[in-house]
CSV table of C-alpha atoms in Angstrom, one decimal:
chain,number,residue,atom,x,y,z
A,1,UNK,CA,-24.7,17.9,17.4
A,2,UNK,CA,-23.8,19.5,14.1
A,3,UNK,CA,-20.5,21.5,14.3
A,4,UNK,CA,-20.2,24.9,12.7
A,5,UNK,CA,-18.7,24.9,9.2
A,6,UNK,CA,-15.4,27.0,9.2
A,7,UNK,CA,-13.6,28.3,6.2
A,8,UNK,CA,-10.4,26.2,5.5
A,9,UNK,CA,-8.3,29.4,5.6
A,10,UNK,CA,-9.3,29.8,9.3
A,11,UNK,CA,-8.2,26.2,9.9
A,12,UNK,CA,-4.9,26.8,8.1
A,13,UNK,CA,-4.2,29.9,10.2
A,14,UNK,CA,-4.9,28.1,13.5
A,15,UNK,CA,-2.9,25.0,12.4
A,16,UNK,CA,0.0,27.2,11.4
A,17,UNK,CA,-0.1,28.8,14.9
A,18,UNK,CA,-0.5,25.5,16.7
A,19,UNK,CA,2.3,23.7,14.9
A,20,UNK,CA,4.7,26.8,15.0
A,21,UNK,CA,4.1,27.1,18.7
A,22,UNK,CA,4.6,23.4,19.2
A,23,UNK,CA,8.1,23.9,17.8
A,24,UNK,CA,8.9,27.2,19.6
A,25,UNK,CA,7.6,26.3,23.1
A,26,UNK,CA,10.2,24.2,24.9
A,27,UNK,CA,8.8,23.7,28.4
A,28,UNK,CA,6.5,20.8,29.1
A,29,UNK,CA,3.9,22.8,30.9
A,30,UNK,CA,3.6,25.3,28.0
A,31,UNK,CA,3.2,22.3,25.6
A,32,UNK,CA,0.6,20.8,27.9
A,33,UNK,CA,-1.4,24.1,27.7
A,34,UNK,CA,-0.9,24.1,24.0
A,35,UNK,CA,-2.2,20.6,23.7
A,36,UNK,CA,-5.3,21.5,25.7
A,37,UNK,CA,-5.9,24.5,23.5
A,38,UNK,CA,-5.4,22.3,20.3
A,39,UNK,CA,-8.0,19.8,21.7
A,40,UNK,CA,-10.3,22.8,22.2
A,41,UNK,CA,-9.9,23.9,18.6
A,42,UNK,CA,-10.3,20.2,17.5
A,43,UNK,CA,-13.7,20.2,19.3
A,44,UNK,CA,-14.6,23.5,17.6
A,45,UNK,CA,-13.7,22.3,14.1
A,46,UNK,CA,-15.5,18.9,14.6
A,47,UNK,CA,-12.5,16.6,14.7
A,48,UNK,CA,-13.7,13.0,15.1
A,49,UNK,CA,-11.9,12.2,18.4
A,50,UNK,CA,-12.4,8.4,18.0
A,51,UNK,CA,-10.3,8.6,14.8
A,52,UNK,CA,-7.7,10.7,16.5
A,53,UNK,CA,-7.3,8.2,19.4
A,54,UNK,CA,-7.2,5.3,16.9
A,55,UNK,CA,-4.5,6.9,14.8
A,56,UNK,CA,-2.4,7.8,17.9
A,57,UNK,CA,-2.8,4.3,19.4
A,58,UNK,CA,-1.2,2.8,16.2
A,59,UNK,CA,2.0,4.7,16.8
A,60,UNK,CA,1.9,5.2,20.5
A,61,UNK,CA,4.1,2.2,21.4
A,62,UNK,CA,6.8,3.6,19.1
A,63,UNK,CA,6.6,7.0,20.7
A,64,UNK,CA,6.4,5.7,24.2
A,65,UNK,CA,9.6,3.7,23.4
A,66,UNK,CA,11.3,6.9,22.3
A,67,UNK,CA,10.2,8.7,25.4
A,68,UNK,CA,11.6,6.0,27.6
A,69,UNK,CA,14.9,6.1,25.8
A,70,UNK,CA,15.0,9.9,25.9
A,71,UNK,CA,14.3,10.0,29.6
A,72,UNK,CA,17.0,7.4,30.2
A,73,UNK,CA,19.7,9.3,28.3
A,74,UNK,CA,19.1,12.8,29.8
A,75,UNK,CA,21.4,13.0,32.8
A,76,UNK,CA,20.6,16.6,34.0
A,77,UNK,CA,18.3,17.4,36.9
A,78,UNK,CA,17.4,15.6,40.1
A,79,UNK,CA,17.0,11.8,40.1
A,80,UNK,CA,13.5,10.4,40.4
A,81,UNK,CA,14.4,6.8,39.9
A,82,UNK,CA,17.8,5.5,40.9
A,83,UNK,CA,19.3,2.0,41.2
A,84,UNK,CA,22.3,1.7,43.5
A,85,UNK,CA,23.1,5.3,43.3
A,86,UNK,CA,22.8,5.4,39.5
A,87,UNK,CA,20.0,7.8,38.4
A,88,UNK,CA,17.8,6.0,35.8
A,89,UNK,CA,15.2,8.8,35.4
A,90,UNK,CA,15.7,12.4,36.3
A,91,UNK,CA,13.1,15.1,36.5
A,92,UNK,CA,14.5,17.0,33.5
A,93,UNK,CA,14.5,13.8,31.4
A,94,UNK,CA,10.9,13.1,32.3
A,95,UNK,CA,9.9,16.7,31.6
A,96,UNK,CA,11.6,16.6,28.2
A,97,UNK,CA,10.0,13.3,27.4
A,98,UNK,CA,6.6,14.6,28.3
A,99,UNK,CA,7.2,17.7,26.2
A,100,UNK,CA,8.1,15.4,23.3
A,101,UNK,CA,4.9,13.4,23.7
A,102,UNK,CA,2.7,16.6,23.9
A,103,UNK,CA,4.4,17.9,20.8
A,104,UNK,CA,3.6,14.8,18.8
A,105,UNK,CA,-0.1,14.9,20.0
A,106,UNK,CA,-0.4,18.6,18.9
A,107,UNK,CA,1.0,17.8,15.5
A,108,UNK,CA,-1.5,14.9,15.1
A,109,UNK,CA,-4.3,17.1,16.2
A,110,UNK,CA,-3.2,19.8,13.7
A,111,UNK,CA,-3.4,17.1,10.9
A,112,UNK,CA,-6.8,16.1,12.0
A,113,UNK,CA,-8.0,19.7,12.0
A,114,UNK,CA,-6.9,20.0,8.4
A,115,UNK,CA,-8.6,16.7,7.5
A,116,UNK,CA,-12.0,18.0,8.5
A,117,UNK,CA,-12.0,20.0,5.2
A,118,UNK,CA,-12.2,18.3,1.9
A,119,UNK,CA,-9.1,18.4,-0.3
A,120,UNK,CA,-11.0,20.4,-2.9
A,121,UNK,CA,-11.8,23.1,-0.3
A,122,UNK,CA,-8.2,23.2,1.0
A,123,UNK,CA,-6.9,23.6,-2.6
A,124,UNK,CA,-9.4,26.4,-3.1
A,125,UNK,CA,-8.2,28.1,0.1
A,126,UNK,CA,-4.6,27.9,-0.9
A,127,UNK,CA,-5.5,29.4,-4.3
A,128,UNK,CA,-7.4,32.2,-2.7
A,129,UNK,CA,-4.5,32.8,-0.4
A,130,UNK,CA,-2.6,33.6,-3.6
A,131,UNK,CA,-0.4,30.5,-3.3
A,132,UNK,CA,0.6,29.4,-6.9
A,133,UNK,CA,-2.0,26.9,-8.1
A,134,UNK,CA,0.7,24.5,-9.2
A,135,UNK,CA,2.0,24.1,-5.7
A,136,UNK,CA,-1.4,23.6,-4.2
A,137,UNK,CA,-2.3,21.0,-6.8
A,138,UNK,CA,1.0,19.1,-6.3
A,139,UNK,CA,0.3,18.9,-2.5
A,140,UNK,CA,-3.2,17.7,-3.2
A,141,UNK,CA,-2.0,15.0,-5.7
A,142,UNK,CA,0.7,13.9,-3.2
A,143,UNK,CA,-1.9,13.4,-0.4
A,144,UNK,CA,-4.3,11.7,-2.8
A,145,UNK,CA,-1.7,9.2,-3.9
A,146,UNK,CA,-0.5,8.2,-0.5
A,147,UNK,CA,-3.0,5.4,0.1
A,148,UNK,CA,-2.2,4.0,-3.4
A,149,UNK,CA,1.5,4.2,-2.6
A,150,UNK,CA,1.0,2.3,0.7
A,151,UNK,CA,-1.0,-0.4,-1.2
A,152,UNK,CA,1.9,-0.8,-3.6
A,153,UNK,CA,4.4,-1.1,-0.8
A,154,UNK,CA,2.2,-3.8,0.7
A,155,UNK,CA,1.8,-5.6,-2.6
A,156,UNK,CA,5.6,-5.6,-3.3
A,157,UNK,CA,6.3,-6.9,0.2
A,158,UNK,CA,3.8,-9.7,-0.3
A,159,UNK,CA,5.3,-10.4,-3.7
A,160,UNK,CA,8.6,-10.9,-2.1
A,161,UNK,CA,7.2,-13.4,0.4
A,162,UNK,CA,5.4,-15.2,-2.4
A,163,UNK,CA,8.8,-15.9,-3.9
A,164,UNK,CA,9.2,-18.2,-1.0
A,165,UNK,CA,11.4,-15.8,1.0
A,166,UNK,CA,10.8,-15.9,4.8
A,167,UNK,CA,11.7,-12.3,5.5
A,168,UNK,CA,11.2,-12.6,9.2
A,169,UNK,CA,13.9,-15.2,9.5
A,170,UNK,CA,16.5,-13.4,7.4
A,171,UNK,CA,19.6,-12.1,9.3
A,172,UNK,CA,19.3,-8.4,10.1
A,173,UNK,CA,21.8,-7.4,7.4
A,174,UNK,CA,20.0,-9.3,4.7
A,175,UNK,CA,16.6,-8.0,5.9
A,176,UNK,CA,17.8,-4.4,5.5
A,177,UNK,CA,19.2,-5.3,2.1
A,178,UNK,CA,15.9,-6.9,0.9
A,179,UNK,CA,13.9,-3.8,1.9
A,180,UNK,CA,16.2,-1.7,-0.3
A,181,UNK,CA,14.8,-3.8,-3.2
A,182,UNK,CA,11.4,-2.4,-2.7
A,183,UNK,CA,12.6,0.8,-4.2
A,184,UNK,CA,12.8,-0.5,-7.8
A,185,UNK,CA,9.1,-1.4,-8.2
A,186,UNK,CA,8.0,1.7,-6.2
A,187,UNK,CA,10.2,4.2,-8.0
A,188,UNK,CA,9.3,2.7,-11.4
A,189,UNK,CA,5.5,2.8,-10.8
A,190,UNK,CA,5.7,6.3,-9.3
A,191,UNK,CA,7.6,7.6,-12.4
A,192,UNK,CA,5.0,5.9,-14.7
A,193,UNK,CA,2.1,7.4,-12.7
A,194,UNK,CA,3.7,10.9,-12.7
A,195,UNK,CA,4.2,10.6,-16.5
A,196,UNK,CA,0.6,9.5,-17.2
A,197,UNK,CA,-0.8,12.1,-14.8
A,198,UNK,CA,1.2,15.0,-16.3
A,199,UNK,CA,0.0,13.9,-19.8
A,200,UNK,CA,-3.6,13.8,-18.6
A,201,UNK,CA,-3.3,17.2,-16.9
A,202,UNK,CA,-1.7,18.8,-20.0
A,203,UNK,CA,-4.4,17.3,-22.3
A,204,UNK,CA,-7.1,18.8,-20.1
A,205,UNK,CA,-5.6,22.3,-20.4
A,206,UNK,CA,-3.9,22.7,-17.0
A,207,UNK,CA,-2.7,26.3,-17.5
A,208,UNK,CA,-6.1,27.5,-18.7
A,209,UNK,CA,-7.0,27.6,-15.0
A,210,UNK,CA,-5.5,31.0,-14.7
A,211,UNK,CA,-8.1,32.5,-17.0
A,212,UNK,CA,-11.0,30.5,-15.6
A,213,UNK,CA,-13.7,31.9,-13.4
A,214,UNK,CA,-14.8,29.8,-10.4
A,215,UNK,CA,-18.3,28.9,-9.6
A,216,UNK,CA,-17.6,28.3,-5.9
A,217,UNK,CA,-15.5,30.8,-3.9
A,218,UNK,CA,-14.8,30.5,-0.2
A,219,UNK,CA,-16.3,33.3,1.9
A,220,UNK,CA,-15.1,34.2,5.4
A,221,UNK,CA,-18.0,34.6,7.8
A,222,UNK,CA,-18.1,36.2,11.2
A,223,UNK,CA,-17.4,32.9,13.0
A,224,UNK,CA,-14.2,32.7,11.0
A,225,UNK,CA,-13.1,36.2,11.9
A,226,UNK,CA,-13.8,35.5,15.6
A,227,UNK,CA,-11.9,32.3,15.4
A,228,UNK,CA,-9.0,34.0,13.7
A,229,UNK,CA,-9.0,36.7,16.4
A,230,UNK,CA,-8.3,33.9,18.9
A,231,UNK,CA,-4.9,33.3,17.3
A,232,UNK,CA,-3.0,36.1,19.1
A,233,UNK,CA,-4.8,35.2,22.3
A,234,UNK,CA,-3.6,31.7,21.8
A,235,UNK,CA,0.0,32.8,21.5
A,236,UNK,CA,-0.3,35.0,24.6
A,237,UNK,CA,-1.9,32.2,26.6
A,238,UNK,CA,0.8,29.7,25.8
A,239,UNK,CA,3.8,32.1,25.9
A,240,UNK,CA,2.5,33.9,28.9
B,1,UNK,CA,-7.5,-34.5,-2.1
B,2,UNK,CA,-8.3,-31.2,-3.7
B,3,UNK,CA,-5.4,-28.7,-4.1
B,4,UNK,CA,-7.6,-25.8,-3.2
B,5,UNK,CA,-11.0,-26.2,-1.5
B,6,UNK,CA,-13.4,-23.3,-0.5
B,7,UNK,CA,-16.0,-24.3,2.0
B,8,UNK,CA,-18.9,-21.8,2.7
B,9,UNK,CA,-16.4,-19.0,2.2
B,10,UNK,CA,-17.6,-15.4,2.8
B,11,UNK,CA,-15.6,-12.2,2.6
B,12,UNK,CA,-16.4,-8.5,2.8
B,13,UNK,CA,-15.0,-5.1,3.4
B,14,UNK,CA,-16.8,-3.5,6.4
B,15,UNK,CA,-20.6,-3.6,5.5
B,16,UNK,CA,-20.0,-4.6,1.9
B,17,UNK,CA,-20.2,-8.3,1.4
B,18,UNK,CA,-18.1,-9.4,-1.7
B,19,UNK,CA,-18.3,-13.1,-1.6
B,20,UNK,CA,-21.0,-15.2,0.1
B,21,UNK,CA,-21.0,-18.9,1.0
B,22,UNK,CA,-18.7,-19.8,-1.9
B,23,UNK,CA,-17.9,-23.5,-2.5
B,24,UNK,CA,-15.6,-25.0,-5.1
B,25,UNK,CA,-12.6,-27.2,-5.4
B,26,UNK,CA,-9.6,-27.2,-7.7
B,27,UNK,CA,-7.2,-30.0,-8.4
B,28,UNK,CA,-3.4,-29.6,-8.9
B,29,UNK,CA,-3.2,-30.5,-12.5
B,30,UNK,CA,-6.3,-28.5,-13.7
B,31,UNK,CA,-6.3,-25.4,-15.8
B,32,UNK,CA,-9.2,-23.3,-14.6
B,33,UNK,CA,-10.5,-20.0,-15.8
B,34,UNK,CA,-12.1,-17.6,-13.3
B,35,UNK,CA,-14.4,-15.2,-15.2
B,36,UNK,CA,-16.7,-12.4,-14.1
B,37,UNK,CA,-17.4,-8.7,-14.5
B,38,UNK,CA,-15.2,-5.9,-13.1
B,39,UNK,CA,-15.3,-5.6,-9.4
B,40,UNK,CA,-17.2,-8.8,-8.6
B,41,UNK,CA,-14.4,-10.2,-6.4
B,42,UNK,CA,-12.2,-12.3,-8.7
B,43,UNK,CA,-8.9,-10.8,-7.4
B,44,UNK,CA,-10.3,-10.9,-3.9
B,45,UNK,CA,-11.0,-14.6,-4.2
B,46,UNK,CA,-7.5,-15.2,-5.6
B,47,UNK,CA,-6.0,-13.3,-2.7
B,48,UNK,CA,-8.1,-15.4,-0.3
B,49,UNK,CA,-6.6,-18.5,-1.9
B,50,UNK,CA,-3.1,-17.6,-0.9
B,51,UNK,CA,-4.0,-16.2,2.5
B,52,UNK,CA,-3.5,-12.5,1.7
B,53,UNK,CA,-7.1,-11.8,2.7
B,54,UNK,CA,-8.8,-13.3,5.7
B,55,UNK,CA,-12.3,-14.8,5.2
B,56,UNK,CA,-15.2,-13.4,7.2
B,57,UNK,CA,-16.6,-16.9,7.6
B,58,UNK,CA,-16.0,-20.3,6.1
B,59,UNK,CA,-12.6,-21.4,5.1
B,60,UNK,CA,-10.3,-22.1,2.2
B,61,UNK,CA,-8.0,-25.1,2.3
B,62,UNK,CA,-4.7,-25.5,0.6
B,63,UNK,CA,-3.7,-29.2,0.4
B,64,UNK,CA,-6.2,-29.8,3.3
B,65,UNK,CA,-4.8,-27.0,5.5
B,66,UNK,CA,-6.6,-23.7,6.2
B,67,UNK,CA,-4.5,-21.1,4.2
B,68,UNK,CA,-4.6,-18.6,7.0
B,69,UNK,CA,-2.5,-21.0,9.1
B,70,UNK,CA,0.2,-21.4,6.4
B,71,UNK,CA,2.9,-18.7,6.2
B,72,UNK,CA,2.8,-16.7,2.9
B,73,UNK,CA,6.4,-17.8,2.0
B,74,UNK,CA,5.4,-21.4,2.4
B,75,UNK,CA,2.5,-21.1,0.0
B,76,UNK,CA,4.7,-19.0,-2.3
B,77,UNK,CA,7.1,-21.9,-2.7
B,78,UNK,CA,4.4,-24.1,-4.2
B,79,UNK,CA,1.9,-21.6,-5.7
B,80,UNK,CA,3.1,-18.9,-8.2
B,81,UNK,CA,1.1,-15.7,-8.1
B,82,UNK,CA,1.2,-13.3,-11.1
B,83,UNK,CA,-0.1,-9.9,-10.1
B,84,UNK,CA,-2.3,-7.9,-12.4
B,85,UNK,CA,0.5,-5.3,-12.6
B,86,UNK,CA,3.7,-7.3,-13.0
B,87,UNK,CA,5.8,-4.2,-12.2
B,88,UNK,CA,5.1,-4.6,-8.5
B,89,UNK,CA,6.8,-8.0,-8.4
B,90,UNK,CA,10.0,-7.0,-10.3
B,91,UNK,CA,12.7,-5.9,-7.8
B,92,UNK,CA,16.0,-6.0,-9.6
B,93,UNK,CA,17.6,-3.8,-12.2
B,94,UNK,CA,18.5,-6.7,-14.6
B,95,UNK,CA,16.7,-9.8,-15.8
B,96,UNK,CA,19.3,-12.2,-14.6
B,97,UNK,CA,19.5,-10.7,-11.2
B,98,UNK,CA,15.7,-10.8,-11.0
B,99,UNK,CA,15.6,-14.4,-11.8
B,100,UNK,CA,18.1,-15.2,-9.1
B,101,UNK,CA,16.6,-12.9,-6.5
B,102,UNK,CA,14.7,-15.5,-4.5
B,103,UNK,CA,17.6,-18.0,-4.7
B,104,UNK,CA,19.9,-15.4,-3.3
B,105,UNK,CA,17.8,-14.5,-0.3
B,106,UNK,CA,16.9,-18.2,0.3
B,107,UNK,CA,20.6,-18.9,0.4
B,108,UNK,CA,20.6,-21.4,-2.4
B,109,UNK,CA,22.3,-19.5,-5.2
B,110,UNK,CA,24.4,-22.0,-7.1
B,111,UNK,CA,25.8,-22.7,-10.6
B,112,UNK,CA,22.7,-24.9,-11.2
B,113,UNK,CA,20.4,-21.9,-10.4
B,114,UNK,CA,22.4,-19.7,-12.8
B,115,UNK,CA,21.9,-22.3,-15.6
B,116,UNK,CA,18.2,-22.5,-14.8
B,117,UNK,CA,18.0,-18.7,-15.1
B,118,UNK,CA,19.7,-18.8,-18.5
B,119,UNK,CA,17.3,-21.5,-19.6
B,120,UNK,CA,14.4,-19.3,-18.5
B,121,UNK,CA,15.7,-16.4,-20.4
B,122,UNK,CA,15.8,-18.5,-23.6
B,123,UNK,CA,12.5,-20.2,-22.9
B,124,UNK,CA,10.7,-16.8,-22.6
B,125,UNK,CA,12.6,-15.1,-25.4
B,126,UNK,CA,14.1,-12.5,-23.1
B,127,UNK,CA,17.7,-12.7,-24.6
B,128,UNK,CA,17.4,-9.4,-26.5
B,129,UNK,CA,16.2,-7.6,-23.3
B,130,UNK,CA,18.9,-9.1,-21.2
B,131,UNK,CA,20.8,-5.8,-20.7
B,132,UNK,CA,17.8,-3.5,-20.7
B,133,UNK,CA,16.9,-2.1,-17.2
B,134,UNK,CA,13.8,-4.0,-16.0
B,135,UNK,CA,11.8,-0.8,-15.5
B,136,UNK,CA,12.3,0.0,-19.2
B,137,UNK,CA,10.9,-3.4,-20.4
B,138,UNK,CA,7.6,-3.5,-22.3
B,139,UNK,CA,4.4,-4.8,-20.7
B,140,UNK,CA,4.7,-8.1,-22.5
B,141,UNK,CA,8.4,-8.5,-21.5
B,142,UNK,CA,7.5,-7.7,-17.9
B,143,UNK,CA,4.7,-10.2,-18.0
B,144,UNK,CA,7.1,-12.9,-19.3
B,145,UNK,CA,9.8,-12.0,-16.8
B,146,UNK,CA,7.4,-12.2,-13.9
B,147,UNK,CA,6.2,-15.6,-15.2
B,148,UNK,CA,9.8,-16.8,-15.5
B,149,UNK,CA,10.7,-15.7,-12.0
B,150,UNK,CA,7.7,-17.5,-10.7
B,151,UNK,CA,8.7,-20.7,-12.5
B,152,UNK,CA,12.3,-20.5,-11.0
B,153,UNK,CA,10.6,-21.7,-7.8
B,154,UNK,CA,9.3,-24.7,-9.6
B,155,UNK,CA,5.7,-24.2,-8.4
B,156,UNK,CA,2.9,-26.8,-8.5
B,157,UNK,CA,0.2,-24.3,-9.3
B,158,UNK,CA,-0.1,-20.8,-10.8
B,159,UNK,CA,-2.6,-18.1,-10.1
B,160,UNK,CA,-2.6,-15.5,-12.9
B,161,UNK,CA,-4.5,-12.3,-12.3
B,162,UNK,CA,-5.5,-10.8,-15.7
B,163,UNK,CA,-2.3,-12.0,-17.5
B,164,UNK,CA,-3.5,-10.4,-20.8
B,165,UNK,CA,-3.9,-6.9,-19.4
B,166,UNK,CA,-2.2,-4.4,-21.6
B,167,UNK,CA,-1.2,-7.0,-24.3
B,168,UNK,CA,-2.0,-6.9,-28.0
B,169,UNK,CA,-3.3,-9.9,-29.8
B,170,UNK,CA,0.2,-11.1,-30.9
B,171,UNK,CA,1.5,-10.9,-27.3
B,172,UNK,CA,-1.6,-12.7,-26.1
B,173,UNK,CA,-1.1,-15.6,-28.5
B,174,UNK,CA,2.6,-15.7,-27.4
B,175,UNK,CA,1.5,-15.8,-23.7
B,176,UNK,CA,-1.1,-18.5,-24.5
B,177,UNK,CA,1.7,-20.6,-26.1
B,178,UNK,CA,3.9,-20.3,-23.1
B,179,UNK,CA,1.1,-21.1,-20.7
B,180,UNK,CA,0.1,-24.1,-22.7
B,181,UNK,CA,3.7,-25.4,-22.5
B,182,UNK,CA,3.8,-24.8,-18.7
B,183,UNK,CA,0.5,-26.7,-18.3
B,184,UNK,CA,1.7,-29.6,-20.4
B,185,UNK,CA,4.7,-29.9,-18.0
B,186,UNK,CA,2.2,-30.7,-15.2
B,187,UNK,CA,1.7,-27.4,-13.5
B,188,UNK,CA,-1.9,-26.5,-12.8
B,189,UNK,CA,-3.2,-23.0,-13.1
B,190,UNK,CA,-6.1,-20.6,-12.4
B,191,UNK,CA,-6.4,-17.8,-14.9
B,192,UNK,CA,-8.4,-14.7,-13.9
B,193,UNK,CA,-9.6,-13.0,-17.1
B,194,UNK,CA,-12.3,-11.2,-19.0
B,195,UNK,CA,-10.8,-12.5,-22.2
B,196,UNK,CA,-13.0,-15.6,-23.0
B,197,UNK,CA,-11.2,-16.3,-26.3
B,198,UNK,CA,-7.9,-16.4,-24.4
B,199,UNK,CA,-9.0,-18.8,-21.7
B,200,UNK,CA,-11.0,-21.0,-24.1
B,201,UNK,CA,-7.7,-22.0,-25.7
B,202,UNK,CA,-6.1,-22.9,-22.4
B,203,UNK,CA,-8.7,-24.0,-19.8
B,204,UNK,CA,-10.8,-27.1,-19.7
B,205,UNK,CA,-12.9,-25.8,-16.8
B,206,UNK,CA,-14.5,-22.4,-16.3
B,207,UNK,CA,-15.8,-20.8,-13.1
B,208,UNK,CA,-17.6,-17.5,-12.9
B,209,UNK,CA,-18.2,-15.1,-10.0
B,210,UNK,CA,-21.7,-13.6,-10.1
B,211,UNK,CA,-23.9,-12.2,-7.3
B,212,UNK,CA,-21.2,-12.9,-4.7
B,213,UNK,CA,-21.1,-16.6,-5.6
B,214,UNK,CA,-19.0,-18.9,-7.7
B,215,UNK,CA,-20.7,-20.9,-10.5
B,216,UNK,CA,-19.5,-23.6,-12.8
B,217,UNK,CA,-19.7,-22.5,-16.5
B,218,UNK,CA,-20.8,-25.3,-18.9
């Protein structure tokens, strides 16, 4: 089934509401409701759920570890699990941990909602929302360079191992120290890239953009207005 | 026994098959050129040779052992790999520190290693750049420094990915001179390059990657 095409500005508004509420709402039940609502919006905007699950599963162990630690350290509330009179898990600790997990899932879903629009469309949306073009472009460039940056981290890490260093067998202090050495190639290449990129942008008349007309302008349609109208309802639902 | 041996090696990214049933063998003392157009899989093949990529089928043997079973650091002690962009393999702020980087983390930093580093600085004409921060070095100097750091490990074989990238003719001749001397000292090498003139002066054997396969060039 083909999903309806929404204007990126609609998605930006909904994501702003979802992520702000994820920070403002503190009780776990409210966050659960917000998670359900965000999944609903994900369906509406055509988020590929397989990808969402795949992305979460990569970091789930890390977050689950944090949740376990958090629930162990919160001492308020009634004990749920106790060993010889010592409360290991309390109901408050468990609720806070669940809230934390739901918050992470909402943030992930917000990111996935934004990813359903192309970078070009998002940039256009920010421009039409009167955000300075320079800021929008910087954000777009930053996002575009992330995979390249990750590849460089990987290459530098492999280059270290190719020097015959068994990183996994180094003592912890030396392992931390060796990771700090990754900064020199990364910072160096980032500065070089930024320099080349700024030269390229300048040579292509970056500031002329202000006077340029645009062939493609984003238009808000009735589905967008209806969807945006759901935002106050969303706040009422979660807060209420 | 061949130093590297590829047997029916295939590799691809998702549905895109890059290398198909590739067979070749390299001996330790050989200087071999790997030629081919952009994007045919030369770098991919070189990464397969040191176990950084996993083959889809077939295998690549290093000294008779499948490379995927050998830890990267173990291969790194015998095989020197020069990346296309040498900046990604320079980690320290000064040349001397960079040359002693591996020794320091392998716990064998000694007066002997320091002397070896000084010899490398002289051998690769890096004396003048000694106090220059490494990120400010020219492309040619970075290339020479990366090569010198690789040689600090006393490797048996070098894999050089586009070593002439970004170098002018004078620097290319200089690099060819250094590589010839390295080869004369008994170190084998595989040079990935488009520059036929450059590899002609160094390599006695040439391979080319074409239509996902590796062919011998006469």
